PDB file of C-alpha atoms and ligand atoms in Angstrom:
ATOM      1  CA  UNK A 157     210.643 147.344 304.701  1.00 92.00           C
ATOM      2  CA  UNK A 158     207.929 144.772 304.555  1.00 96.00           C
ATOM      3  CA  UNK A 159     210.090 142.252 306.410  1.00 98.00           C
ATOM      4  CA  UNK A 160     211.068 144.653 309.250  1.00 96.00           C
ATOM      5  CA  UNK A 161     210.977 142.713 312.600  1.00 96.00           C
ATOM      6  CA  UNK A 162     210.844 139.508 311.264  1.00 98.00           C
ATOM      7  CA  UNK A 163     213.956 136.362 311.762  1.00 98.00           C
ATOM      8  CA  UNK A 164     214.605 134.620 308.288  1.00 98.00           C
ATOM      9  CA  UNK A 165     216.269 131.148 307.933  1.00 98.00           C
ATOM     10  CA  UNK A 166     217.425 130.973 304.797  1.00 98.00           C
ATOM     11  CA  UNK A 167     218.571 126.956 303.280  1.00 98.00           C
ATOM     12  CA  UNK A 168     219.868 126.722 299.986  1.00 98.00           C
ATOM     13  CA  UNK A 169     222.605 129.082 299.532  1.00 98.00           C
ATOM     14  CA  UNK A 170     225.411 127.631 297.501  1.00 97.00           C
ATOM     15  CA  UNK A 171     226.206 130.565 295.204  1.00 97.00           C
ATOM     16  CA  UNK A 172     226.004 133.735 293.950  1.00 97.00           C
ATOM     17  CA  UNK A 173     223.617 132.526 291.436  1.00 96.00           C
ATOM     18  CA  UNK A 174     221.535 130.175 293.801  1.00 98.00           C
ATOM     19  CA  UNK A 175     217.972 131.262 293.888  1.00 98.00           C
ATOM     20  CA  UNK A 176     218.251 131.908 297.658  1.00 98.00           C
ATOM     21  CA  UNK A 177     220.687 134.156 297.709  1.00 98.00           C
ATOM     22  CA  UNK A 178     218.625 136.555 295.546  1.00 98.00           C
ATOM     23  CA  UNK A 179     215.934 135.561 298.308  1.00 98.00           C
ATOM     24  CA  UNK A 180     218.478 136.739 300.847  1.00 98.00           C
ATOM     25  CA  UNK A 181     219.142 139.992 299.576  1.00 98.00           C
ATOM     26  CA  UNK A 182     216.001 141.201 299.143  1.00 98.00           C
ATOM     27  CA  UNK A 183     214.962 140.071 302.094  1.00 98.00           C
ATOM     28  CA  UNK A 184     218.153 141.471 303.357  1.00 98.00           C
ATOM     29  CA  UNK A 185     217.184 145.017 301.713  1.00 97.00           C
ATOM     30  CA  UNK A 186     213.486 144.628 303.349  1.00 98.00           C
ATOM     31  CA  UNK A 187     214.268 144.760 306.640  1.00 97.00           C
ATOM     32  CA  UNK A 188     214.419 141.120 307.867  1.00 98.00           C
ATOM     33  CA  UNK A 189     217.642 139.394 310.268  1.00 98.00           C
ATOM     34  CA  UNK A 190     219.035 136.417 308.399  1.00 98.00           C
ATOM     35  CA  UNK A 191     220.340 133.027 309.291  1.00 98.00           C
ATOM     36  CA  UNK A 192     221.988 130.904 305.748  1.00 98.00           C
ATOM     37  CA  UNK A 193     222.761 127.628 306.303  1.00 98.00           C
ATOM     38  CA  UNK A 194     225.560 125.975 303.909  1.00 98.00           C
ATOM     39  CA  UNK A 195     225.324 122.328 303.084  1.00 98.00           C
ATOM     40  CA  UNK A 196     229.452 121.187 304.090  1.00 98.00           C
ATOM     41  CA  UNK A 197     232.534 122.759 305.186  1.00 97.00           C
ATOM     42  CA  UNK A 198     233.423 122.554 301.095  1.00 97.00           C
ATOM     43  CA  UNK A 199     231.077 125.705 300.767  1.00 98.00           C
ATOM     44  CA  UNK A 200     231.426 127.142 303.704  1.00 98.00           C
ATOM     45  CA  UNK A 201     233.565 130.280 303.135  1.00 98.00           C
ATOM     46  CA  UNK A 202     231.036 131.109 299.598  1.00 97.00           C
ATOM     47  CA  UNK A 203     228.589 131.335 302.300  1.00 98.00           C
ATOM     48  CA  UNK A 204     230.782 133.588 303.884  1.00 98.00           C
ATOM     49  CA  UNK A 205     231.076 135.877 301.504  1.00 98.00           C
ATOM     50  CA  UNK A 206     227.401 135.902 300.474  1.00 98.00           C
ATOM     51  CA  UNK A 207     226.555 136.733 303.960  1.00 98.00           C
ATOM     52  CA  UNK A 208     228.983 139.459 304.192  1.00 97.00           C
ATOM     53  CA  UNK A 209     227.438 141.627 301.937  1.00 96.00           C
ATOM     54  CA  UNK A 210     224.118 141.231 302.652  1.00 97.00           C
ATOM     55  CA  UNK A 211     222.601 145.131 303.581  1.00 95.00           C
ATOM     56  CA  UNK A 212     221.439 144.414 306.668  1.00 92.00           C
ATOM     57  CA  UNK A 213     222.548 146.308 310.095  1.00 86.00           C
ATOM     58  CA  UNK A 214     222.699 142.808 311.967  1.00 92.00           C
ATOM     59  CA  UNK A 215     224.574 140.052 312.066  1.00 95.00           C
ATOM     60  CA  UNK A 216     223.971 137.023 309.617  1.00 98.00           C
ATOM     61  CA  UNK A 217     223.965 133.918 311.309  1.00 98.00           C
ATOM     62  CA  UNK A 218     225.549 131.084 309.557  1.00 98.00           C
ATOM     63  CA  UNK A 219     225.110 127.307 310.404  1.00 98.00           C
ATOM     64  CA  UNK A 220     226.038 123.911 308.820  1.00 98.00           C
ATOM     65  CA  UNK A 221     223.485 122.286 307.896  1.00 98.00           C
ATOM     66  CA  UNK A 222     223.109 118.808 305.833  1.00 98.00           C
ATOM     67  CA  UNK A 223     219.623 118.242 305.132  1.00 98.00           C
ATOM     68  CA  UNK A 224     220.042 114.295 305.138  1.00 98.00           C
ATOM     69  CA  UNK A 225     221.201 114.580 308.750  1.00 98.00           C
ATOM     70  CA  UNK A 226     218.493 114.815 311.532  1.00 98.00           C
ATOM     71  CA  UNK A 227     221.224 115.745 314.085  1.00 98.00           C
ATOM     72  CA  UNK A 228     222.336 118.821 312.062  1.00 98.00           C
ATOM     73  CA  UNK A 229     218.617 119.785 311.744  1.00 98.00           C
ATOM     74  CA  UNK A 230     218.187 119.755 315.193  1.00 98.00           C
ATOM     75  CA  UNK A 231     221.438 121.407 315.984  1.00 98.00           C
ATOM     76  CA  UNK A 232     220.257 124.079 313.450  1.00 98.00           C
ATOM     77  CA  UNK A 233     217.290 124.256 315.729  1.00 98.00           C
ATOM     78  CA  UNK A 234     218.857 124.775 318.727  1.00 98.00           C
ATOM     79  CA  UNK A 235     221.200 127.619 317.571  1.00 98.00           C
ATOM     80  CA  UNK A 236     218.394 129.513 316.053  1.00 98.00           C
ATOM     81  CA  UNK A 237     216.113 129.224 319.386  1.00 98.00           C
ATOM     82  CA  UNK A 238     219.337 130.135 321.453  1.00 98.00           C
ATOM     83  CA  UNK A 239     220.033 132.932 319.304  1.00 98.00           C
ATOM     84  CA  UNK A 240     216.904 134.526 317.684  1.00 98.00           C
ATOM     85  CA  UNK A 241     214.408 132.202 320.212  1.00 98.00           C
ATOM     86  CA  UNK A 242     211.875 131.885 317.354  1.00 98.00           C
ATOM     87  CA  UNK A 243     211.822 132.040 313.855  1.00 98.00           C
ATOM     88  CA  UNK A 244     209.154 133.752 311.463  1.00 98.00           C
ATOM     89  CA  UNK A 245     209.975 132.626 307.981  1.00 99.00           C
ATOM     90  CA  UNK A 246     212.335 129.859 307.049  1.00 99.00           C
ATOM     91  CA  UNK A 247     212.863 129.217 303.334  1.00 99.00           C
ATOM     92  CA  UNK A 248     213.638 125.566 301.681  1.00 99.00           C
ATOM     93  CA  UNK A 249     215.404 126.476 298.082  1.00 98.00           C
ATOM     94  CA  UNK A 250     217.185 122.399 298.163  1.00 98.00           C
ATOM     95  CA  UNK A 251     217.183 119.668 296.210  1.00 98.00           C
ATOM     96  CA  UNK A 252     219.147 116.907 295.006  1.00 97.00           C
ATOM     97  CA  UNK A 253     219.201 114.205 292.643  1.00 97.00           C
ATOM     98  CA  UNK A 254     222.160 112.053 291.783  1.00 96.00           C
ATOM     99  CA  UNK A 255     223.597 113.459 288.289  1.00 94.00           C
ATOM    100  CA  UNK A 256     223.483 110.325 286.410  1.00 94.00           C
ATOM    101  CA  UNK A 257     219.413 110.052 286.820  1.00 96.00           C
ATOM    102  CA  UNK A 258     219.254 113.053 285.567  1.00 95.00           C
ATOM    103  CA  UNK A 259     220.189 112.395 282.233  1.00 93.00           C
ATOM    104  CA  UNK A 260     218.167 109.388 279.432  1.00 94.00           C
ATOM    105  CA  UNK A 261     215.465 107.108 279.852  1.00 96.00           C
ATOM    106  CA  UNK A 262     213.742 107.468 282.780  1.00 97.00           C
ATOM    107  CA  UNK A 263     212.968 103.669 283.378  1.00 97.00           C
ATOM    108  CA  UNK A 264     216.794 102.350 282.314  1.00 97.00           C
ATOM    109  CA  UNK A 265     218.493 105.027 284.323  1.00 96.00           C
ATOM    110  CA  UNK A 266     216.184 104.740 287.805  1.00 97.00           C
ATOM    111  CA  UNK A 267     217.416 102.691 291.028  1.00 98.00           C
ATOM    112  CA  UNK A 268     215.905 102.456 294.622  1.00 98.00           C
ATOM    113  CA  UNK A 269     219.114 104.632 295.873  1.00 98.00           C
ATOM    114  CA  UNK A 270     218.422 107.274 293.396  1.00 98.00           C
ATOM    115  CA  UNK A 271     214.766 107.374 293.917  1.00 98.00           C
ATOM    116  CA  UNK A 272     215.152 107.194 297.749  1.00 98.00           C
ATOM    117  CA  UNK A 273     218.014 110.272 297.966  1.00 98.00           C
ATOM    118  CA  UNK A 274     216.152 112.632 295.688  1.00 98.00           C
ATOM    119  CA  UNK A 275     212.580 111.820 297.845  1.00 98.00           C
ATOM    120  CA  UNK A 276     214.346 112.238 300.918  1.00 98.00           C
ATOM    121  CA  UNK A 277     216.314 115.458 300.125  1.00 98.00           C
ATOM    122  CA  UNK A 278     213.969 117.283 297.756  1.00 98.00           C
ATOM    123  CA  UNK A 279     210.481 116.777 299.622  1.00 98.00           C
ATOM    124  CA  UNK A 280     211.126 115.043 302.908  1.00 98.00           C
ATOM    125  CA  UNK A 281     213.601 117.440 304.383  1.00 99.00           C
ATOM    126  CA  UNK A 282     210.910 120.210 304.144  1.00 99.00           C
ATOM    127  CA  UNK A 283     208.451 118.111 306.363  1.00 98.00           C
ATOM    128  CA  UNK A 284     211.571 117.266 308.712  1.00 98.00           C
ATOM    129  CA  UNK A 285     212.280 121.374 309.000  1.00 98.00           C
ATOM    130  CA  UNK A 286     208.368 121.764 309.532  1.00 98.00           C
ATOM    131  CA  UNK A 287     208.634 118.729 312.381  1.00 98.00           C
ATOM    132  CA  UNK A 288     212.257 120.045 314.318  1.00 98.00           C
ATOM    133  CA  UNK A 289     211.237 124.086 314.236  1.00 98.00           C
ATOM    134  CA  UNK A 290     207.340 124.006 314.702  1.00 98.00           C
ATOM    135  CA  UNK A 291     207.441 124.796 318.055  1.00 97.00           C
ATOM    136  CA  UNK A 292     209.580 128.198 317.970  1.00 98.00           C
ATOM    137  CA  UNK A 293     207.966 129.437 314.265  1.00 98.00           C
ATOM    138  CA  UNK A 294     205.995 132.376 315.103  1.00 97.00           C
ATOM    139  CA  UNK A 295     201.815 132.439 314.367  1.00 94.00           C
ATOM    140  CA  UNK A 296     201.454 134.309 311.445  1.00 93.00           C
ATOM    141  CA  UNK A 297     204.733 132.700 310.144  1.00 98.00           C
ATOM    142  CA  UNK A 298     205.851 131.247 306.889  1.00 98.00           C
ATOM    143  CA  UNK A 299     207.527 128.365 305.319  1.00 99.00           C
ATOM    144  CA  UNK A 300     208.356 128.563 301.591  1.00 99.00           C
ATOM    145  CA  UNK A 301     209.688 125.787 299.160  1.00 99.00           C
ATOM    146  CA  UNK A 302     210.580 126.147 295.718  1.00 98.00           C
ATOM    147  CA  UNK A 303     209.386 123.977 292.752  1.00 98.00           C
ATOM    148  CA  UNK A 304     209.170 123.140 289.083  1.00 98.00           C
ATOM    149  CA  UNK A 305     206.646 122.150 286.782  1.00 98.00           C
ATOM    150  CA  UNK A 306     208.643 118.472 285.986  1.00 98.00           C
ATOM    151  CA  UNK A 307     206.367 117.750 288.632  1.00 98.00           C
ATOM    152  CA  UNK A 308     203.106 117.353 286.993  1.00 98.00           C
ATOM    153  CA  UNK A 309     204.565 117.858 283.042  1.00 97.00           C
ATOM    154  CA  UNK A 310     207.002 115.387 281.361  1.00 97.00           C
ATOM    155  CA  UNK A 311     210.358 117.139 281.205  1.00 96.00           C
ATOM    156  CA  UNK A 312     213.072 115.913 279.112  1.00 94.00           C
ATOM    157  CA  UNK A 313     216.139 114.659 281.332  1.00 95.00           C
ATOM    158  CA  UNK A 314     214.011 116.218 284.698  1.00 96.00           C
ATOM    159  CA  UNK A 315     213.317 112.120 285.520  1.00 97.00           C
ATOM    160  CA  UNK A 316     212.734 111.407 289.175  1.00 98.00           C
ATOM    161  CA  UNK A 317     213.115 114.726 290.100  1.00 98.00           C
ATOM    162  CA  UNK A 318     209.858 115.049 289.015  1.00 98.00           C
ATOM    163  CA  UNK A 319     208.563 112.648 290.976  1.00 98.00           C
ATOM    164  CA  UNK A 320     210.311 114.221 294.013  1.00 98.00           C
ATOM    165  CA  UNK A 321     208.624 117.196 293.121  1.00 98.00           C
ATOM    166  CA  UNK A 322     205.270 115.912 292.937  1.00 99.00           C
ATOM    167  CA  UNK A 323     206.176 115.007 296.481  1.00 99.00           C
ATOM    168  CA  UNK A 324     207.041 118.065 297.419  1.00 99.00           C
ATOM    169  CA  UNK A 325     204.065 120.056 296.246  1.00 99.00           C
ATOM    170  CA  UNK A 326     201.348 117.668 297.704  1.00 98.00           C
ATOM    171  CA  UNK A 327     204.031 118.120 301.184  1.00 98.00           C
ATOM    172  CA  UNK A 328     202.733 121.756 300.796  1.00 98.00           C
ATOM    173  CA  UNK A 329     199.026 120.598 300.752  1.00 98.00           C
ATOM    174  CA  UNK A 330     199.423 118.226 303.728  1.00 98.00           C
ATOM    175  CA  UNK A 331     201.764 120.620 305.910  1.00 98.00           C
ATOM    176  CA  UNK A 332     199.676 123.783 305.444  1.00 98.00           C
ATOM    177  CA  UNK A 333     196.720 121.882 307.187  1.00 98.00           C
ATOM    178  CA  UNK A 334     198.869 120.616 310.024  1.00 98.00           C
ATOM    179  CA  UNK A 335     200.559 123.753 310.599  1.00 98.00           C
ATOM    180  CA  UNK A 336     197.280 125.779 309.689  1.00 98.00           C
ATOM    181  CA  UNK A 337     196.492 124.290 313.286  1.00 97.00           C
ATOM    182  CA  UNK A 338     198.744 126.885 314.791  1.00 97.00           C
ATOM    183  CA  UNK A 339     198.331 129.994 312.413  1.00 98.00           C
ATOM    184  CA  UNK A 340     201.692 128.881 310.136  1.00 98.00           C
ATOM    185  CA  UNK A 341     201.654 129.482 305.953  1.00 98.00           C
ATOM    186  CA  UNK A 342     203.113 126.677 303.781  1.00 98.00           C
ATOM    187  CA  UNK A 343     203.519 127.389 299.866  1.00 99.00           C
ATOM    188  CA  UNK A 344     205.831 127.015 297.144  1.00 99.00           C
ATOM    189  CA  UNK A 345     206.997 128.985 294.009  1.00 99.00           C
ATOM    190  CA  UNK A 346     207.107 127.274 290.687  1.00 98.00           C
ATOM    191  CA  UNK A 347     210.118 129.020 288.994  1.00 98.00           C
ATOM    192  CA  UNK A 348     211.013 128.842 285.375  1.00 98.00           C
ATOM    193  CA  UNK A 349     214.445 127.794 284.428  1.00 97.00           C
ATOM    194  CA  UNK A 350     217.275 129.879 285.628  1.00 97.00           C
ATOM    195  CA  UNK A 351     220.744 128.387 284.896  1.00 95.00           C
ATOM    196  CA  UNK A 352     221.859 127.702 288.483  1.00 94.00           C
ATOM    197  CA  UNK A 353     224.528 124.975 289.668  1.00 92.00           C
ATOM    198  CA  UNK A 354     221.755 122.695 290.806  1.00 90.00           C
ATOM    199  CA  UNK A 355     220.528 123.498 286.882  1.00 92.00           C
ATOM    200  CA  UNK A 356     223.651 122.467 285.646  1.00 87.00           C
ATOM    201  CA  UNK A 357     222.854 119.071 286.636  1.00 85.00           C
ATOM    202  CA  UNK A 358     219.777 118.347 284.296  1.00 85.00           C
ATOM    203  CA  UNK A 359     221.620 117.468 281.060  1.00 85.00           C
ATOM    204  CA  UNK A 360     220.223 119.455 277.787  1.00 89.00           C
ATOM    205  CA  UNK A 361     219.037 122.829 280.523  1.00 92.00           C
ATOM    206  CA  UNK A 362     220.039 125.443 277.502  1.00 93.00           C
ATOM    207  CA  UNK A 363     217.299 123.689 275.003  1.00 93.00           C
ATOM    208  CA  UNK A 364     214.473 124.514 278.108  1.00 95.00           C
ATOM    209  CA  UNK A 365     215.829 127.773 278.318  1.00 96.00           C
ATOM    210  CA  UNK A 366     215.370 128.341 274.638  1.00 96.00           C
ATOM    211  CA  UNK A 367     211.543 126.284 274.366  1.00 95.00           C
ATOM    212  CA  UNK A 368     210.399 128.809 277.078  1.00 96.00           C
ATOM    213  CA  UNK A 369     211.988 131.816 275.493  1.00 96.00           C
ATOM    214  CA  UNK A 370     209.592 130.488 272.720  1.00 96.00           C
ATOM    215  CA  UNK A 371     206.455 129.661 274.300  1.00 97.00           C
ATOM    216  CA  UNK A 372     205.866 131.711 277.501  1.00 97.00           C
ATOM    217  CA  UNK A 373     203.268 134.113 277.423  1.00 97.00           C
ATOM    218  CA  UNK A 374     206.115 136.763 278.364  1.00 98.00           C
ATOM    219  CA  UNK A 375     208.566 135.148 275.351  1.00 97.00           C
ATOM    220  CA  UNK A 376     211.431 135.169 277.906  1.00 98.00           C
ATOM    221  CA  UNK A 377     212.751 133.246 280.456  1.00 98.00           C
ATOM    222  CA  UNK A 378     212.231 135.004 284.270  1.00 98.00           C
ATOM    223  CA  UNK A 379     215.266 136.455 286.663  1.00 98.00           C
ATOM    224  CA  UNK A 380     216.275 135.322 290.162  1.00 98.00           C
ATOM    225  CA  UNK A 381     214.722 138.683 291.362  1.00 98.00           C
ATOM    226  CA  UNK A 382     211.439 137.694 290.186  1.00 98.00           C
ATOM    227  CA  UNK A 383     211.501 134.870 292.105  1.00 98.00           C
ATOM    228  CA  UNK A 384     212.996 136.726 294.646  1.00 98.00           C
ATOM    229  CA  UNK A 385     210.143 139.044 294.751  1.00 98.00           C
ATOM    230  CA  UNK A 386     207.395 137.100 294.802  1.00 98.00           C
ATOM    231  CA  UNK A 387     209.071 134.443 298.197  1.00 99.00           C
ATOM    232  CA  UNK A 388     209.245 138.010 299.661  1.00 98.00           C
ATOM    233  CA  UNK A 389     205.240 138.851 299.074  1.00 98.00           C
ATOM    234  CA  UNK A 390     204.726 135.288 300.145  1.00 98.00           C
ATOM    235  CA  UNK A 391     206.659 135.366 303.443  1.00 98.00           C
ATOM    236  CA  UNK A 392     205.025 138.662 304.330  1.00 98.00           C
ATOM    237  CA  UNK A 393     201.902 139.485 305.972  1.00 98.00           C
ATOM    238  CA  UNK A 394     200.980 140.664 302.744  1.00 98.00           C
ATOM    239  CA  UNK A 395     199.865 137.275 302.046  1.00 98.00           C
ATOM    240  CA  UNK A 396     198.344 136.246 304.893  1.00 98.00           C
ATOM    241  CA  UNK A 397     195.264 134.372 303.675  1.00 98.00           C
ATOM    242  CA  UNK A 398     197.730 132.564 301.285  1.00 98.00           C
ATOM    243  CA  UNK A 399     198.562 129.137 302.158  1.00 98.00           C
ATOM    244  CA  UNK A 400     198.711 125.596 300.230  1.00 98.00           C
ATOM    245  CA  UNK A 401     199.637 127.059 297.097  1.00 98.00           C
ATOM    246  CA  UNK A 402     201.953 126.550 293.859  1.00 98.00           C
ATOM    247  CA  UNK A 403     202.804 129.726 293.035  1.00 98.00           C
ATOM    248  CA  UNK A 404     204.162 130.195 289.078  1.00 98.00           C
ATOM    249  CA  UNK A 405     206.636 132.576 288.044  1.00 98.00           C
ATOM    250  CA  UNK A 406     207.221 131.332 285.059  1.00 98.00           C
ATOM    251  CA  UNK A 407     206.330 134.017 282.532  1.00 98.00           C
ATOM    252  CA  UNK A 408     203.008 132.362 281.631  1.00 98.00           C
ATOM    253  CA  UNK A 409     204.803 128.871 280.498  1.00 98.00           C
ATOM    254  CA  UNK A 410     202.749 126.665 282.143  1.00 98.00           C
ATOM    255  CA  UNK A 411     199.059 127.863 281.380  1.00 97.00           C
ATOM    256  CA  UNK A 412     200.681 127.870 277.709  1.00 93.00           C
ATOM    257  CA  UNK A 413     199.073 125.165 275.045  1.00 90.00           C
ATOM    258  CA  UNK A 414     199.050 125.606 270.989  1.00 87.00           C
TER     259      UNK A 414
HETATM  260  N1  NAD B 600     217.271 126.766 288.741  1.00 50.10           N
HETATM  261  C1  NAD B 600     216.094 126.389 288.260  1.00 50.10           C
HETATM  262  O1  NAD B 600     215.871 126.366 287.040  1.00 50.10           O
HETATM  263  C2  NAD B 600     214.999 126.008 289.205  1.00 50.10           C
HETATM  264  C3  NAD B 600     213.662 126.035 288.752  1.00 50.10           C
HETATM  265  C4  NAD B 600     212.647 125.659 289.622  1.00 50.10           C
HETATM  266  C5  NAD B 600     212.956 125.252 290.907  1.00 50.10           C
HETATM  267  N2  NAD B 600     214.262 125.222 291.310  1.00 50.10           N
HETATM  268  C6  NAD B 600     214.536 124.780 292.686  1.00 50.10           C
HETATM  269  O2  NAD B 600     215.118 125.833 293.406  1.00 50.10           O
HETATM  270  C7  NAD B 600     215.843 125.271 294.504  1.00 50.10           C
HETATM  271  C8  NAD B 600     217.219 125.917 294.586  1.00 50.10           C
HETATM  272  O3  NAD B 600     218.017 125.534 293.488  1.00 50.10           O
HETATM  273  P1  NAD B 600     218.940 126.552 292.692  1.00 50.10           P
HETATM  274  O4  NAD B 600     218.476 126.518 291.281  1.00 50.10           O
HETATM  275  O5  NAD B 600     219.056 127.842 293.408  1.00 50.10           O
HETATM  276  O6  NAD B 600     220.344 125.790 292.664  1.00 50.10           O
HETATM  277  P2  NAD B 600     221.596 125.821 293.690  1.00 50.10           P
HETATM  278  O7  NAD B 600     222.469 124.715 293.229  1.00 50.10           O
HETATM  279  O8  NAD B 600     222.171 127.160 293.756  1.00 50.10           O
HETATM  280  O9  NAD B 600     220.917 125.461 295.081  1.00 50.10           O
HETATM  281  C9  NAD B 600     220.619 124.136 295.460  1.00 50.10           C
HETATM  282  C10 NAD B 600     220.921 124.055 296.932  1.00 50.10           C
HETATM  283  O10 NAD B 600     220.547 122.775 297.444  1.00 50.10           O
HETATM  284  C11 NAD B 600     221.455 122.509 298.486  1.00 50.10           C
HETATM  285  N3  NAD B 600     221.437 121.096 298.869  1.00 50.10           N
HETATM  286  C12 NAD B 600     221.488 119.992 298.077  1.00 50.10           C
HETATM  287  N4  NAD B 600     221.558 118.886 298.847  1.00 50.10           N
HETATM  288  C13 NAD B 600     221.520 119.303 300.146  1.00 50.10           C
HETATM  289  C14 NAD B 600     221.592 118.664 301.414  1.00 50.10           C
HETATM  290  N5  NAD B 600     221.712 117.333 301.531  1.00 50.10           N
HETATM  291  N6  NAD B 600     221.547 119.424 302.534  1.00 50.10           N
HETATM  292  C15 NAD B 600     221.453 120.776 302.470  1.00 50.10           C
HETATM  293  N7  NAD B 600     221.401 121.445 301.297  1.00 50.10           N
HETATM  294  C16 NAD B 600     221.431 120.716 300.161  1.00 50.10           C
HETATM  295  C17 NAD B 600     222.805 122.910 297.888  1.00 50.10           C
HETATM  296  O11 NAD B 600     223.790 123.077 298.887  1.00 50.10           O
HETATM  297  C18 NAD B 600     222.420 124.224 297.239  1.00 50.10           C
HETATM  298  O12 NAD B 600     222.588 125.285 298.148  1.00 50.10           O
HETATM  299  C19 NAD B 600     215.855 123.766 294.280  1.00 50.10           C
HETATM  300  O13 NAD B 600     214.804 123.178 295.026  1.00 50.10           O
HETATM  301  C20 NAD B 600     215.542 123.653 292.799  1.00 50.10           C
HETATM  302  O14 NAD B 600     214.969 122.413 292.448  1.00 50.10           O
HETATM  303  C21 NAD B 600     215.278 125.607 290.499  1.00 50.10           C
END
């Protein structure tokens, strides 16, 4: 029960298969109360039902929440402080891209738009979570993204969300030295590929699956629970002296060469 005690908003929740569901239940099983957002009324009641059967013996607060919208971060805010009054971990598993970018050449297939949305909802929307609830996270607390290695390797079809992912990881450098200024931890997790509906989007995902089956130093690909597991070490005390990092659970992919 590493997580007894301790107030857990959750973004990113859009299925059973979403990475922070897994996130939920475990933290869910480990003792901590929950808040899930869900990104539109259109997945509302999945959210529902995920939050339903989470084991935990309190309630699971739900909330809308649009990441592009300041006023439903705020709001957000404001619901969590009147309910909970502060927060001790809040998790960022959210990204977008729009579909056709994700697909061909890189250069051809780029436009301001699609370059602007991606930035703003993949890597700026943790900084605007960091800005709205810094006041009511609690010292010693934790804020967790999750990543992938397009950002700093050429991945076929992964295009600007690279880019927004090199964003995102040098966000995690710059917030954990703001928010090191009042005792709060800032890291991500670099996961592998895990077929997932934001997954689903990045044409040609079942030829990654298979290269990393190939080349990992664990010849597999890695679970949600894995994942999972490791966002729960990171948003407890365990790893307190951890913060700034890119975390890989990735079977060994990326430290593999010939
Ligand atoms: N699945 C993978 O292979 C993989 C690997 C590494 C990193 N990641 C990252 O993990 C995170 C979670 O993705 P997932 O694989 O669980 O897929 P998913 O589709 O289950 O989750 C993506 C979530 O992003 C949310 N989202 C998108 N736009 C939003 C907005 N404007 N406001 C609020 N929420 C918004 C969606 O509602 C959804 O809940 C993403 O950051 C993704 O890039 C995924």
């Amino acid at each position: 029960m590493i997580l007894k005690n301790k107030k857990a908003l959750i973004i990113g929740v859009a299925s059973k298969r979403s990475i922070a569901t897994s996130i939920a239940e475990i933290f869910a099983k480990n003792g901590a109360s929950i808040a899930l957002t869900y990104q539109n009324d259109k997945l509302k009641s999945r959210v529902e039902d995920i939050a339903s059967v989470l084991e935990t013996s309190e309630e699971v607060l739900l909330h809308p929440c649009d990441l592009s919208i300041d006023d439903d971060i705020r709001n957000l805010k404001l619901d969590i402080k009147d309910k909970w009054g502060n927060v001790d971990i809040i998790i960022h598993s959210a990204a977008f891209a729009p579909r056709e970018l994700l697909n061909g050449d890189y250069v051809d297939n780029i436009t301001r738009d699609g370059f602007q949305i991606a930035h703003d909802i993949s890597s700026y929307s943790f900084t605007a979570l960091a800005k709205e609830f810094r006041d009511i996270i609690s010292p010693c607390g934790s804020m967790l993204t999750l990543t992938y290695l397009g950002s700093e390797r050429v991945i076929k079809n992964y295009n600007v969300m690279g880019l927004a992912k090199a964003s995102l990881e040098a966000n995690v450098r710059y917030m954990s030295h703001s928010l090191g200024n009042d005792n709060i931890r800032v890291n991500a997790v670099s996961a592998g590929p895990i077929k997932t509906l934001a997954a689903a989007g990045i044409s040609g995902f079942n030829e990654i699956l298979k290269h990393v089956e190939d080349k990992a130093a664990l010849k597999r690909n890695i679970t949600l629970e894995e994942v999972a597991n490791t966002a729960l070490f990171l948003a407890s005390d365990q790893s307190s002296g951890i913060s700034g990092q890119v975390i890989y659970v990735d079977g060994g992919f990326n430290i593999s060469g010939v």
